[in-house]
């Protein structure tokens, strides 16, 4: 059991102590309309975890009351997920559809008690009659139907005599209840639809509010744990059970905060759209936030369980950083998996003074002397190293192989570069090297100093593999769905080379490819002919810096200055710059660090500053967007210049454009070298800040989403983000977010 006792466990313990229940029975009640995602994992861990902790039982129940979207394949996926996470649902999976006859009987009972009636208002009017938060609703004229009439109509609904939507069964509660959910909620609707289990037996299906509490009751559930958005449904839950007199041992509903993770979409509906769009290979694509996706990517059940434990159980919604999930898998694998050598982008090295070949004894855990396990690593005259582990003209802080600087081959010898072979275009195709015979790892008497050890593979023995490198699936921190998919989230390296031991058996194992990250043999596509490995996660949190600043950027110079996590000290000149940036210009230390360490960037920045002195705004763009361009290009190859960048930042600063639009303008500048002001004019990208222009758009969004308005007014203030997002979208990102935010708040509260 986890050490912290959460509020749910506190309730459970009190209920056991007071004798309210003798046995704890919980349930995990998914609708089989999609693959379970990481949010479901949290619910699984809570429900099964509590049952386990208190010697109780947790049912796996398919909440299959909406036939048109459900499918047996989702049932299987749900079972797989629960099992993989290590939980046991006992003898059989439960289905709400198994209770349809009983639930029907309860409905008949309610009608007989005059607590339910058949309503035949058109949907539109029914919505109007519900009233608003401020106004009471009113009842339809059908409310007055007699018990006999209702029984007759309900039976004929069941027999299939009516069309979809013609009638519904409603509870007779209170049309002026402050809780809108209590305004005569729907209990049954007509739906002529084939059910994947019940077949065509039913023409009516119970609504969540009716089916859920009764299913809980039928199964003898004690604690019905659900997410916060069902808070208002609790009154209905209680009303149904109380009105039917289902006592004394009956379930009670308790709500917890649902899990939200940044850069992640957690809605089965949206995930289905993504699957259907074919932008991923399926529900189990390793980039998907589904349990099947994480599993295929190489995550372990332990890492997901640890994550759920770390985030805890709360009563207030919050957003978790996706880095925390990555931390959990890295943390789990770090102590468990063997370290092996793999080269992603091979550069040939011929060691001219080495003859023959040998097999080196190489520990699987070179950094942990307590851990045993090793393999034979073939070494020979011709090897491959990683292309970027050699540089002809290296900066000072480059610690790997250069014409002047020797390097250690991990587990093997130290080599030095003798000659660089280039092709006609000037690209390096091979290095001729020499090794130091007395520098063998473990018995090095050479006295040669090196600054790092790099991975390599033997030319004759290495095996080609395909490596799939993943980036986050969504480019937006709070992605809406399909429109925020990162088009570069998958990079396939077709011909990486790996040391032979890894492929000796079909590895259902995870590995650390030294200096590259953690990898897993793809359970679906891996074959002996074509071994495929998925990158599970990198060795370090490469996003930590990125999320703080405006945009994701690779910081090439800084990266090169880091060897296995150690940061190279700054030169005195860099230190002075750094101090100026942080103390005088108010830059944060990440950005200051990036700029100060890179001469190209700092001079570009200085030039831009002299045009418009907007230190922070300029620094963000230079350290991120400009830096990204300079990764592959020299300064004089850029189409834009410092003064144009200053112009771009000026427009953000004086609110002519939003920073989101600025990204678009920047992309255009990269391509065309056009002036930012001209791009903004030509494309009509000027930010809209005038409330009278924004106001009607907001009204429209509000009118289109009555349900969310109701939820907001019922207390779900988080929905403000939804409304702001919709308005921004409607304006193509041009509306001033601050103004939108203020106006939306005012109108929703209004
Ligand atoms: P989605 O909105 O993604 O379709 P859902 O809530 O409709 O999810 P269900 O299949 O009805 O999905 O959910 C099964 C259980 O999982 C419910 O008890 C639900 O509260 C819980 N659950 C769903 N999403 C989350 C989440 N993000 N965090 C915690 N629990 C969740
Ligand atoms: Mg749902």
XYZ file of C-alpha atoms and ligand atoms in Angstrom:
782
model
C 0.000 0.000 0.000
C 1.230 3.483 -0.686
C 2.430 5.306 2.387
C 0.259 8.364 2.035
C -3.313 7.677 2.830
C -5.511 9.482 0.359
C -9.015 10.723 1.092
C -10.624 7.716 -0.592
C -8.765 5.255 1.589
C -9.682 7.338 4.607
C -13.353 6.990 3.705
C -12.974 3.264 3.080
C -11.310 2.736 6.450
C -13.998 4.676 8.263
C -16.696 2.672 6.517
C -15.053 -0.575 7.524
C -14.594 0.591 11.076
C -18.176 1.726 11.485
C -19.425 -1.543 10.053
C -21.132 0.136 7.128
C -19.662 -2.589 4.941
C -18.054 -5.905 5.717
C -16.323 -6.145 2.384
C -14.987 -3.498 0.089
C -16.206 -3.879 -3.464
C -15.156 -1.373 -6.119
C -15.424 -1.465 -9.887
C -13.663 -0.082 -12.911
C -16.476 0.748 -15.330
C -15.169 1.773 -18.755
C -17.303 2.130 -21.808
C -15.859 -0.229 -24.455
C -15.701 2.470 -27.120
C -11.960 2.942 -27.362
C -8.625 1.781 -26.025
C -7.914 2.791 -22.430
C -5.502 5.695 -21.981
C -3.201 6.781 -19.194
C -6.140 8.481 -17.440
C -7.861 5.124 -17.232
C -4.685 3.712 -15.738
C -5.175 6.097 -12.855
C -8.744 4.903 -12.379
C -7.654 1.255 -12.614
C -4.932 1.794 -10.036
C -7.355 3.521 -7.672
C -10.176 1.017 -7.948
C -8.169 -2.187 -8.050
C -5.601 -0.763 -5.643
C -8.151 0.036 -2.970
C -9.791 -3.375 -3.316
C -6.428 -5.035 -2.971
C -5.360 -2.947 0.000
C -8.468 -3.819 1.967
C -8.851 -7.465 0.955
C -11.845 -6.622 -1.111
C -12.732 -7.100 -4.705
C -12.822 -4.957 -7.816
C -15.080 -5.747 -10.756
C -14.155 -5.006 -14.310
C -17.429 -3.836 -15.781
C -18.072 -2.849 -19.349
C -20.483 0.048 -19.291
C -21.988 -0.942 -22.621
C -25.151 1.125 -22.859
C -24.403 2.947 -26.090
C -24.457 0.264 -28.793
C -23.496 2.438 -31.737
C -19.939 3.085 -30.551
C -19.023 -0.075 -28.749
C -17.107 -3.070 -29.907
C -15.719 -6.339 -28.616
C -12.181 -5.341 -29.646
C -12.296 -2.581 -27.062
C -13.389 -5.090 -24.428
C -10.279 -7.099 -25.213
C -8.082 -4.014 -25.072
C -9.491 -3.129 -21.659
C -8.877 -6.613 -20.334
C -5.337 -6.562 -21.693
C -4.630 -3.248 -20.018
C -5.914 -4.268 -16.597
C -4.058 -7.545 -16.745
C -0.841 -5.959 -17.930
C -0.965 -3.517 -15.036
C -1.070 -6.552 -12.780
C -4.648 -6.587 -11.575
C -7.164 -9.386 -11.332
C -10.895 -9.018 -11.811
C -11.782 -12.479 -10.582
C -13.915 -14.972 -12.420
C -15.582 -12.967 -15.091
C -15.867 -9.617 -16.712
C -19.179 -7.914 -15.995
C -21.344 -6.142 -18.525
C -24.065 -3.621 -17.890
C -25.887 -5.262 -20.792
C -26.242 -8.392 -18.660
C -28.400 -6.318 -16.328
C -30.686 -4.879 -19.000
C -33.660 -7.062 -17.966
C -33.229 -6.105 -14.293
C -32.767 -2.454 -15.058
C -35.904 -2.570 -17.175
C -37.833 -4.033 -14.250
C -36.619 -1.248 -11.976
C -37.870 1.284 -14.503
C -41.293 -0.352 -14.529
C -41.271 -0.175 -10.761
C -40.560 3.549 -10.847
C -43.422 4.086 -13.289
C -45.762 2.173 -10.998
C -44.677 4.407 -8.119
C -45.510 7.382 -10.361
C -41.845 8.375 -10.171
C -41.171 8.108 -13.890
C -43.063 9.057 -17.030
C -42.829 8.810 -20.762
C -42.150 12.174 -22.320
C -42.692 12.843 -26.000
C -41.490 16.394 -26.407
C -39.180 16.973 -29.378
C -35.553 17.140 -28.289
C -35.283 20.841 -28.969
C -38.238 21.727 -26.746
C -37.084 19.374 -24.059
C -33.873 21.327 -23.894
C -35.718 24.626 -23.689
C -37.991 23.321 -20.977
C -35.025 22.415 -18.846
C -34.509 26.075 -18.018
C -31.189 27.569 -17.058
C -29.160 27.887 -13.924
C -31.017 31.053 -13.103
C -34.441 30.035 -14.335
C -36.457 27.068 -13.242
C -37.478 24.642 -15.959
C -41.038 23.696 -16.728
C -42.716 20.367 -17.229
C -44.019 19.085 -20.494
C -47.692 18.343 -20.843
C -46.894 14.600 -21.004
C -45.977 14.752 -17.372
C -49.629 14.183 -16.618
C -49.805 10.783 -18.279
C -51.330 8.146 -16.033
C -49.374 5.209 -14.698
C -51.273 2.926 -17.077
C -50.503 5.070 -20.077
C -46.850 5.199 -19.114
C -46.608 1.455 -18.590
C -48.194 0.843 -21.943
C -45.993 3.306 -23.798
C -42.816 2.091 -22.100
C -43.576 -1.482 -23.025
C -44.207 -0.504 -26.616
C -40.971 1.474 -26.631
C -39.262 -1.731 -25.627
C -41.041 -3.725 -28.318
C -39.708 -1.361 -30.922
C -42.951 0.255 -31.980
C -41.503 3.766 -32.111
C -38.753 5.514 -33.933
C -35.525 6.769 -32.357
C -36.196 9.921 -30.356
C -39.957 9.659 -30.432
C -40.265 9.072 -26.681
C -38.044 8.905 -23.633
C -38.546 7.728 -20.106
C -37.805 10.385 -17.485
C -37.593 10.388 -13.726
C -40.180 12.574 -12.071
C -38.091 14.671 -9.705
C -38.065 18.445 -9.782
C -37.923 20.782 -12.773
C -36.800 23.676 -10.596
C -33.988 21.885 -8.770
C -30.855 24.008 -8.521
C -28.900 20.975 -9.635
C -29.849 20.861 -13.295
C -29.173 17.111 -13.381
C -32.186 16.647 -11.114
C -34.588 18.254 -13.557
C -36.373 15.067 -14.530
C -33.317 13.258 -15.913
C -33.685 10.834 -18.805
C -33.706 7.179 -17.799
C -34.233 5.453 -21.133
C -34.051 6.355 -24.788
C -35.115 4.575 -27.931
C -32.249 3.398 -30.083
C -32.683 0.895 -32.885
C -29.151 -0.222 -32.982
C -27.381 -3.551 -32.971
C -25.634 -4.206 -29.680
C -22.377 -6.141 -29.848
C -23.542 -8.490 -27.084
C -27.295 -8.132 -26.703
C -27.834 -8.278 -30.430
C -31.168 -6.814 -31.525
C -33.039 -7.759 -28.382
C -33.448 -4.172 -27.252
C -34.860 -1.070 -28.857
C -34.374 0.979 -25.720
C -31.209 1.545 -23.758
C -30.811 2.885 -20.212
C -28.982 6.170 -19.701
C -25.807 6.387 -17.641
C -27.577 7.980 -14.693
C -29.964 5.077 -14.402
C -27.795 2.147 -15.423
C -24.730 3.022 -13.412
C -26.129 3.182 -9.906
C -28.238 0.089 -10.477
C -25.311 -1.898 -11.882
C -23.291 -0.901 -8.842
C -26.117 -2.010 -6.606
C -26.639 -5.317 -8.428
C -22.942 -6.129 -8.091
C -22.863 -5.295 -4.407
C -20.424 -2.454 -4.899
C -19.644 -0.511 -1.732
C -17.642 2.418 -3.093
C -18.477 3.762 -6.510
C -15.456 5.861 -7.365
C -15.608 8.192 -10.337
C -14.167 11.421 -11.633
C -15.204 14.924 -10.601
C -17.334 15.697 -13.619
C -19.921 13.314 -12.168
C -20.287 15.324 -9.005
C -23.678 16.675 -10.038
C -24.827 13.206 -11.060
C -24.437 12.041 -7.486
C -27.865 13.398 -6.526
C -29.482 11.355 -9.275
C -27.475 8.303 -8.220
C -28.831 8.628 -4.705
C -32.351 9.487 -5.816
C -32.696 6.325 -7.895
C -31.450 3.980 -5.183
C -33.379 5.716 -2.426
C -36.623 5.946 -4.365
C -36.454 2.263 -5.221
C -35.753 1.582 -1.557
C -32.576 -0.333 -2.285
C -31.242 -0.567 1.232
C -29.531 -1.126 3.569
C -26.223 -2.076 1.979
C -25.979 0.128 -1.041
C -23.136 1.811 -2.849
C -22.201 5.478 -2.485
C -20.452 7.580 -5.049
C -17.131 9.342 -4.343
C -15.351 11.605 -6.779
C -11.672 12.267 -7.413
C -9.856 14.559 -9.842
C -9.257 13.160 -13.287
C -5.727 12.995 -14.593
C -4.610 15.575 -17.106
C -1.113 15.555 -18.622
C 0.349 18.334 -20.717
C 1.148 17.596 -24.376
C -1.348 14.747 -24.122
C -4.870 14.206 -25.366
C -7.052 12.120 -23.100
C -10.359 11.605 -24.702
C -11.270 8.394 -26.414
C -13.301 10.320 -28.939
C -10.333 12.445 -29.984
C -7.960 9.510 -29.908
C -10.339 7.607 -32.186
C -10.261 10.512 -34.626
C -6.487 10.342 -34.658
C -6.512 6.599 -35.263
C -9.058 6.982 -38.048
C -7.045 9.740 -39.665
C -4.152 7.261 -40.030
C -1.672 9.745 -38.633
C -0.654 6.990 -36.273
C -0.460 3.283 -37.020
C -3.291 2.391 -34.655
C -4.472 2.561 -31.066
C -1.230 0.897 -30.018
C 1.084 3.201 -31.957
C 3.999 3.802 -29.573
C 3.278 7.543 -29.624
C -0.294 7.135 -28.423
C -1.121 7.887 -24.771
C -2.967 4.582 -24.606
C -1.858 1.790 -22.334
C -1.387 -0.364 -25.440
C 0.788 2.400 -26.910
C 2.988 2.754 -23.836
C 3.291 -0.996 -23.657
C 4.368 -1.330 -27.269
C 6.775 1.546 -26.849
C 8.468 -0.339 -24.033
C 7.112 1.217 -20.868
C 6.906 -1.234 -17.982
C 3.801 -1.754 -15.852
C 5.889 -0.780 -12.831
C 6.698 2.607 -14.321
C 3.004 3.377 -14.867
C 2.060 2.164 -11.404
C 4.788 4.312 -9.887
C 3.582 7.285 -11.846
C 0.020 6.816 -10.606
C 1.325 6.500 -7.091
C 3.413 9.663 -7.385
C 0.644 11.847 -8.711
C -1.623 10.732 -5.899
C -5.349 11.160 -5.579
C -6.801 14.607 -5.162
C -10.101 16.374 -5.159
C -9.007 19.250 -7.364
C -8.194 18.949 -11.042
C -4.632 19.645 -11.987
C -2.233 19.191 -14.839
C 0.717 16.842 -14.565
C 3.920 17.419 -16.523
C 4.484 14.639 -19.033
C 8.142 14.722 -17.950
C 7.041 13.079 -14.739
C 5.797 10.021 -16.587
C 9.055 9.886 -18.506
C 10.972 10.205 -15.305
C 9.163 7.138 -13.977
C 10.101 4.913 -16.900
C 13.684 6.152 -16.937
C 13.929 5.595 -13.216
C 12.583 2.065 -13.535
C 14.822 1.029 -16.420
C 17.953 2.658 -15.073
C 18.573 -0.046 -12.510
C 17.277 -2.919 -14.599
C 18.436 -2.972 -18.171
C 21.732 -3.959 -19.809
C 23.872 -1.337 -21.537
C 24.831 -2.175 -25.105
C 26.404 -0.403 -28.061
C 24.487 0.849 -31.061
C 25.429 3.357 -33.742
C 22.605 5.273 -35.389
C 24.500 7.210 -38.022
C 27.598 5.160 -38.845
C 30.975 6.590 -39.847
C 33.621 4.053 -40.790
C 36.912 4.003 -38.904
C 39.825 1.832 -39.995
C 42.396 1.195 -37.288
C 45.505 0.804 -39.383
C 47.871 -0.573 -36.781
C 45.426 -3.244 -35.566
C 45.617 -6.767 -37.042
C 43.178 -9.651 -36.645
C 40.275 -9.528 -34.244
C 39.386 -10.295 -30.625
C 36.455 -10.651 -28.295
C 36.330 -8.196 -25.435
C 34.683 -8.966 -22.153
C 32.144 -6.220 -21.650
C 29.953 -5.749 -18.590
C 26.278 -5.084 -19.175
C 26.403 -2.659 -16.285
C 29.688 -0.812 -16.627
C 28.668 1.895 -14.159
C 27.453 -0.424 -11.451
C 30.099 -2.778 -10.131
C 27.563 -4.619 -7.991
C 25.595 -5.808 -10.968
C 26.703 -8.884 -12.820
C 26.262 -9.890 -16.411
C 28.470 -9.423 -19.427
C 28.829 -10.383 -23.032
C 31.556 -10.865 -25.608
C 32.054 -7.816 -27.749
C 33.825 -8.447 -31.066
C 36.520 -5.936 -31.935
C 38.320 -5.638 -35.240
C 40.321 -3.410 -37.508
C 37.254 -1.865 -39.132
C 34.637 -0.318 -36.914
C 31.830 2.209 -37.072
C 31.384 5.150 -34.749
C 28.599 7.706 -34.536
C 29.055 10.343 -37.216
C 28.758 13.244 -34.822
C 31.343 11.745 -32.489
C 33.962 13.054 -34.873
C 34.518 16.698 -35.750
C 37.152 18.087 -37.993
C 36.954 21.605 -36.676
C 35.665 21.173 -33.188
C 34.887 23.900 -30.697
C 36.855 23.926 -27.512
C 34.256 22.150 -25.469
C 34.018 19.198 -27.838
C 35.280 16.146 -25.973
C 35.144 13.450 -28.589
C 37.311 12.474 -31.542
C 39.026 15.243 -33.524
C 42.202 15.326 -35.592
C 44.038 16.432 -32.446
C 42.086 14.705 -29.716
C 42.022 10.954 -29.054
C 38.952 9.235 -27.677
C 38.189 5.988 -25.902
C 36.109 3.331 -27.601
C 33.852 2.096 -24.827
C 35.070 -1.238 -23.347
C 37.984 -1.224 -25.826
C 40.963 0.920 -26.756
C 41.865 4.543 -27.197
C 42.181 5.632 -30.795
C 43.523 8.725 -32.497
C 42.724 10.119 -35.908
C 45.412 9.872 -38.581
C 43.634 10.842 -41.737
C 40.241 12.029 -42.914
C 38.889 10.556 -46.143
C 36.348 12.660 -48.021
C 34.270 12.111 -51.103
C 34.113 14.441 -54.088
C 31.574 16.671 -52.376
C 33.776 17.105 -49.338
C 31.729 14.888 -47.030
C 33.682 12.737 -44.625
C 33.350 9.059 -45.538
C 36.009 7.407 -43.439
C 38.575 8.010 -40.732
C 41.942 6.307 -40.743
C 42.990 5.844 -37.163
C 45.577 4.244 -34.899
C 45.018 2.602 -31.580
C 47.168 2.501 -28.472
C 47.841 -1.224 -27.847
C 48.354 -0.750 -24.108
C 45.152 1.282 -23.590
C 42.735 -1.600 -23.254
C 39.824 -0.834 -20.972
C 40.459 -2.264 -17.538
C 44.214 -2.590 -18.031
C 45.165 0.757 -19.502
C 48.834 1.615 -18.974
C 49.102 3.959 -21.931
C 48.941 7.191 -19.995
C 46.956 8.755 -22.842
C 44.388 11.275 -21.637
C 40.888 11.292 -23.130
C 37.826 13.289 -22.262
C 35.142 10.794 -23.163
C 34.273 7.265 -24.259
C 32.074 6.692 -27.311
C 30.039 3.800 -28.654
C 31.160 1.792 -31.684
C 30.471 -1.496 -33.433
C 32.695 -3.893 -35.332
C 32.189 -3.613 -39.092
C 32.225 -7.365 -39.714
C 30.031 -8.320 -36.771
C 27.486 -5.528 -36.384
C 23.880 -6.178 -37.395
C 21.643 -3.694 -39.157
C 18.473 -2.731 -37.320
C 15.673 -0.259 -37.793
C 15.335 2.257 -35.012
C 12.191 4.322 -34.464
C 12.795 7.568 -32.671
C 9.777 9.261 -31.195
C 9.078 12.831 -30.348
C 5.938 13.966 -28.608
C 2.781 13.329 -30.602
C 1.353 16.781 -29.925
C 3.108 20.055 -30.455
C 0.825 22.075 -28.224
C 1.115 22.058 -24.470
C -2.670 21.829 -24.195
C -3.533 20.006 -27.411
C -7.079 20.043 -28.707
C -6.623 16.892 -30.711
C -5.886 16.036 -34.281
C -5.088 19.635 -35.276
C -2.157 19.764 -32.871
C -0.372 16.644 -34.083
C 3.361 17.058 -34.428
C 4.158 16.043 -37.991
C 7.712 15.098 -37.005
C 6.859 12.840 -34.116
C 8.379 9.766 -35.740
C 11.847 9.490 -37.244
C 12.856 6.150 -38.667
C 16.539 5.263 -38.853
C 16.647 2.443 -41.373
C 20.192 1.252 -41.016
C 21.469 1.637 -37.535
C 24.099 -0.887 -36.479
C 24.039 -2.877 -33.289
C 26.491 -5.187 -31.577
C 25.570 -8.824 -32.332
C 24.803 -9.991 -28.775
C 21.582 -7.981 -28.713
C 20.013 -10.012 -31.489
C 21.223 -13.396 -30.266
C 17.736 -14.318 -29.091
C 14.569 -12.496 -30.003
C 14.833 -9.950 -27.286
C 11.675 -9.351 -25.332
C 13.925 -7.164 -23.360
C 14.730 -3.577 -22.932
C 18.176 -2.156 -23.450
C 20.025 1.002 -22.890
C 21.870 1.863 -26.077
C 24.730 3.704 -24.484
C 24.513 7.475 -24.811
C 21.318 7.153 -26.913
C 18.508 6.175 -24.592
C 16.363 3.213 -23.694
C 15.052 0.913 -26.421
C 12.616 -1.960 -26.820
C 12.180 -4.514 -29.583
C 8.909 -3.645 -31.248
C 6.578 -6.488 -30.280
C 4.672 -6.346 -33.557
C 7.062 -5.438 -36.337
C 10.258 -7.088 -35.112
C 11.370 -10.043 -37.217
C 14.690 -11.848 -37.480
C 15.038 -10.493 -41.011
C 14.219 -6.975 -39.945
C 14.771 -6.236 -36.282
C 12.956 -3.065 -35.190
C 13.578 -1.161 -31.979
C 11.476 1.583 -30.430
C 13.038 4.362 -28.452
C 11.279 4.305 -25.110
C 12.788 7.440 -23.652
C 16.025 9.392 -23.749
C 18.632 9.338 -21.025
C 17.881 12.821 -19.819
C 14.851 14.992 -19.637
C 15.404 16.855 -22.857
C 12.215 18.853 -22.463
C 12.876 20.446 -19.119
C 14.430 23.537 -20.616
C 12.174 23.584 -23.588
C 8.907 23.883 -21.790
C 9.984 27.026 -19.984
C 10.764 29.059 -23.028
C 8.596 30.006 -25.929
C 9.316 27.206 -28.357
C 11.055 23.913 -28.545
C 14.519 24.276 -29.840
C 17.562 22.199 -30.015
C 20.497 24.034 -28.625
C 23.262 22.537 -30.639
C 26.226 24.295 -29.133
C 25.184 23.647 -25.581
C 24.511 20.037 -26.404
C 27.952 19.548 -27.830
C 29.414 21.028 -24.705
C 27.815 18.336 -22.621
C 29.268 14.903 -22.303
C 27.143 12.378 -20.528
C 25.385 14.985 -18.490
C 28.367 17.013 -17.411
C 28.320 20.669 -18.219
C 31.492 22.224 -19.410
C 32.488 25.338 -17.464
C 32.100 28.686 -19.186
C 35.058 30.719 -20.320
C 35.620 34.059 -18.592
C 34.176 35.949 -21.547
C 31.097 33.760 -21.494
C 30.694 34.299 -17.779
C 30.729 38.059 -18.220
C 28.082 37.820 -20.920
C 26.001 35.496 -18.792
C 26.124 37.890 -15.844
C 25.106 40.782 -18.066
C 22.201 38.822 -19.513
C 20.824 37.710 -16.181
C 21.574 40.782 -14.036
C 21.183 43.674 -16.443
C 18.797 42.345 -19.079
C 16.658 40.141 -16.865
C 16.932 36.933 -18.915
C 16.296 33.650 -17.183
C 19.366 31.516 -16.695
C 18.399 28.909 -19.312
C 18.167 31.445 -22.069
C 21.191 33.371 -20.832
C 23.182 30.164 -20.788
C 22.254 29.300 -24.348
C 23.118 32.726 -25.675
C 26.293 33.272 -23.678
C 27.840 29.985 -24.710
C 27.285 30.498 -28.389
C 29.127 33.240 -30.163
C 26.900 33.241 -33.247
C 23.806 33.588 -31.116
C 25.166 36.225 -28.775
C 26.360 38.429 -31.599
C 23.043 38.044 -33.419
C 21.264 38.928 -30.189
C 23.449 41.975 -29.608
C 22.741 43.255 -33.078
C 18.979 42.803 -32.727
C 19.050 44.557 -29.339
C 20.666 47.589 -30.882
C 17.641 47.953 -33.180
C 14.897 47.523 -30.608
C 15.814 47.069 -26.993
C 13.332 44.371 -25.981
C 15.753 42.084 -24.134
C 13.513 39.223 -22.986
C 11.354 38.970 -26.087
C 14.355 39.031 -28.370
C 16.305 36.557 -26.294
C 13.510 34.008 -26.458
C 13.313 34.075 -30.200
C 17.066 34.108 -30.725
C 17.747 31.302 -28.249
C 15.019 29.154 -29.738
C 13.884 29.841 -33.252
C 17.023 31.465 -34.584
C 19.169 28.861 -32.828
C 17.241 26.121 -34.562
C 17.953 27.657 -37.948
C 21.612 28.059 -37.107
C 21.912 24.408 -36.305
C 22.275 23.573 -39.958
C 23.243 26.914 -41.413
C 25.891 29.543 -41.037
C 24.953 33.129 -40.173
C 25.434 34.352 -43.716
C 23.202 31.599 -45.068
C 20.139 32.860 -43.197
C 17.556 34.655 -45.291
C 16.574 36.953 -42.437
C 18.774 39.255 -40.398
C 18.945 40.552 -36.845
C 17.168 43.769 -37.592
C 14.192 41.906 -39.095
C 13.978 39.724 -36.016
C 13.950 42.882 -33.940
C 11.041 44.090 -36.077
C 9.169 40.876 -35.461
C 9.617 41.097 -31.710
C 8.588 44.729 -31.760
C 5.249 43.692 -33.243
C 4.680 41.178 -30.458
C 5.726 43.782 -27.923
C 3.287 46.418 -29.114
C 0.558 43.788 -29.494
C 0.229 44.074 -33.249
C 0.482 40.294 -33.403
C 0.184 37.474 -30.873
C 3.185 35.310 -30.117
C 1.403 32.392 -31.709
C 1.060 34.320 -34.956
C 4.693 35.361 -34.603
C 5.676 31.730 -35.079
C 3.882 31.704 -38.383
C 5.550 34.929 -39.459
C 8.946 33.599 -38.453
C 8.469 30.473 -40.574
C 7.687 32.716 -43.500
C 10.785 34.844 -42.859
C 12.918 31.706 -42.850
C 11.590 30.766 -46.246
C 11.311 34.067 -48.043
C 13.448 36.541 -46.125
C 10.543 38.953 -46.405
C 10.124 41.745 -43.868
C 7.878 40.730 -40.969
C 5.725 43.846 -41.228
C 5.064 43.081 -44.862
C 4.197 39.450 -44.122
C 1.749 40.539 -41.445
C 0.143 43.080 -43.774
C -0.063 40.760 -46.771
C -1.601 37.925 -44.809
C -3.870 40.025 -42.626
C -2.388 38.668 -39.424
C -2.827 41.751 -37.260
C -4.053 40.867 -33.825
C -7.656 41.650 -32.990
C -7.920 43.400 -29.635
C -11.077 45.402 -30.170
C -13.732 43.972 -27.801
C -16.547 44.927 -30.139
C -15.036 42.679 -32.800
C -14.341 39.792 -30.452
C -17.617 39.941 -28.597
C -19.905 38.525 -31.307
C -17.534 35.628 -31.871
C -17.716 34.775 -28.189
C -21.482 34.964 -28.252
C -21.541 32.506 -31.088
C -19.251 30.056 -29.294
C -21.371 30.332 -26.160
C -24.565 29.732 -28.117
C -23.098 26.651 -29.743
C -22.069 25.020 -26.498
C -24.962 25.150 -24.058
C -23.816 22.016 -22.226
C -20.411 23.424 -21.433
C -21.953 26.722 -20.395
C -24.145 24.822 -17.965
C -21.158 22.890 -16.659
C -19.175 26.066 -16.219
C -21.991 27.693 -14.326
C -22.369 24.579 -12.223
C -18.829 25.131 -11.021
C -16.503 23.608 -13.599
C -14.501 26.798 -14.038
C -11.770 24.902 -15.845
C -13.945 25.104 -18.925
C -12.893 28.707 -19.382
C -9.926 27.282 -21.290
C -12.260 25.489 -23.631
C -14.141 28.685 -24.485
C -11.029 30.765 -24.936
C -9.598 28.056 -27.175
C -12.700 27.955 -29.332
C -12.699 31.718 -29.778
C -9.003 31.793 -30.664
C -9.578 29.027 -33.150
C -12.498 30.849 -34.708
C -10.236 33.838 -35.333
C -7.388 31.782 -36.703
C -5.341 32.653 -33.640
C -5.592 36.370 -34.288
C -7.688 37.392 -31.310
C -5.767 38.849 -28.404
C -5.861 36.030 -25.828
C -5.903 38.410 -22.896
C -8.889 40.307 -24.177
C -10.649 37.057 -25.058
C -10.014 35.714 -21.598
C -11.471 38.759 -19.888
C -14.508 38.922 -22.133
C -15.239 35.209 -21.910
C -15.084 35.314 -18.106
C -17.399 38.268 -17.997
C -19.913 36.744 -20.374
C -19.971 33.305 -18.794
C -20.473 34.731 -15.341
C -22.823 37.326 -16.756
P -12.954 9.597 -22.172
O -13.519 10.938 -21.849
O -11.498 9.556 -22.384
O -13.712 8.891 -23.245
P -14.485 8.392 -20.178
O -14.537 8.962 -18.831
O -15.645 8.610 -21.075
O -13.138 8.800 -20.839
P -14.981 5.715 -19.484
O -14.688 4.523 -20.298
O -16.389 6.066 -19.238
O -14.209 6.874 -20.180
O -14.170 5.719 -18.138
C -13.939 4.612 -17.297
C -13.433 5.108 -15.993
O -12.193 5.743 -16.139
C -14.401 6.106 -15.395
O -14.597 5.812 -14.046
C -13.703 7.415 -15.580
O -14.041 8.304 -14.582
C -12.226 7.004 -15.536
N -11.404 7.953 -16.263
C -11.514 8.324 -17.556
N -10.603 9.276 -17.866
C -9.899 9.507 -16.737
C -8.829 10.384 -16.395
N -8.289 11.209 -17.289
N -8.351 10.356 -15.136
C -8.867 9.514 -14.240
N -9.875 8.665 -14.495
C -10.400 8.663 -15.718
Mg -17.161 8.691 -21.956
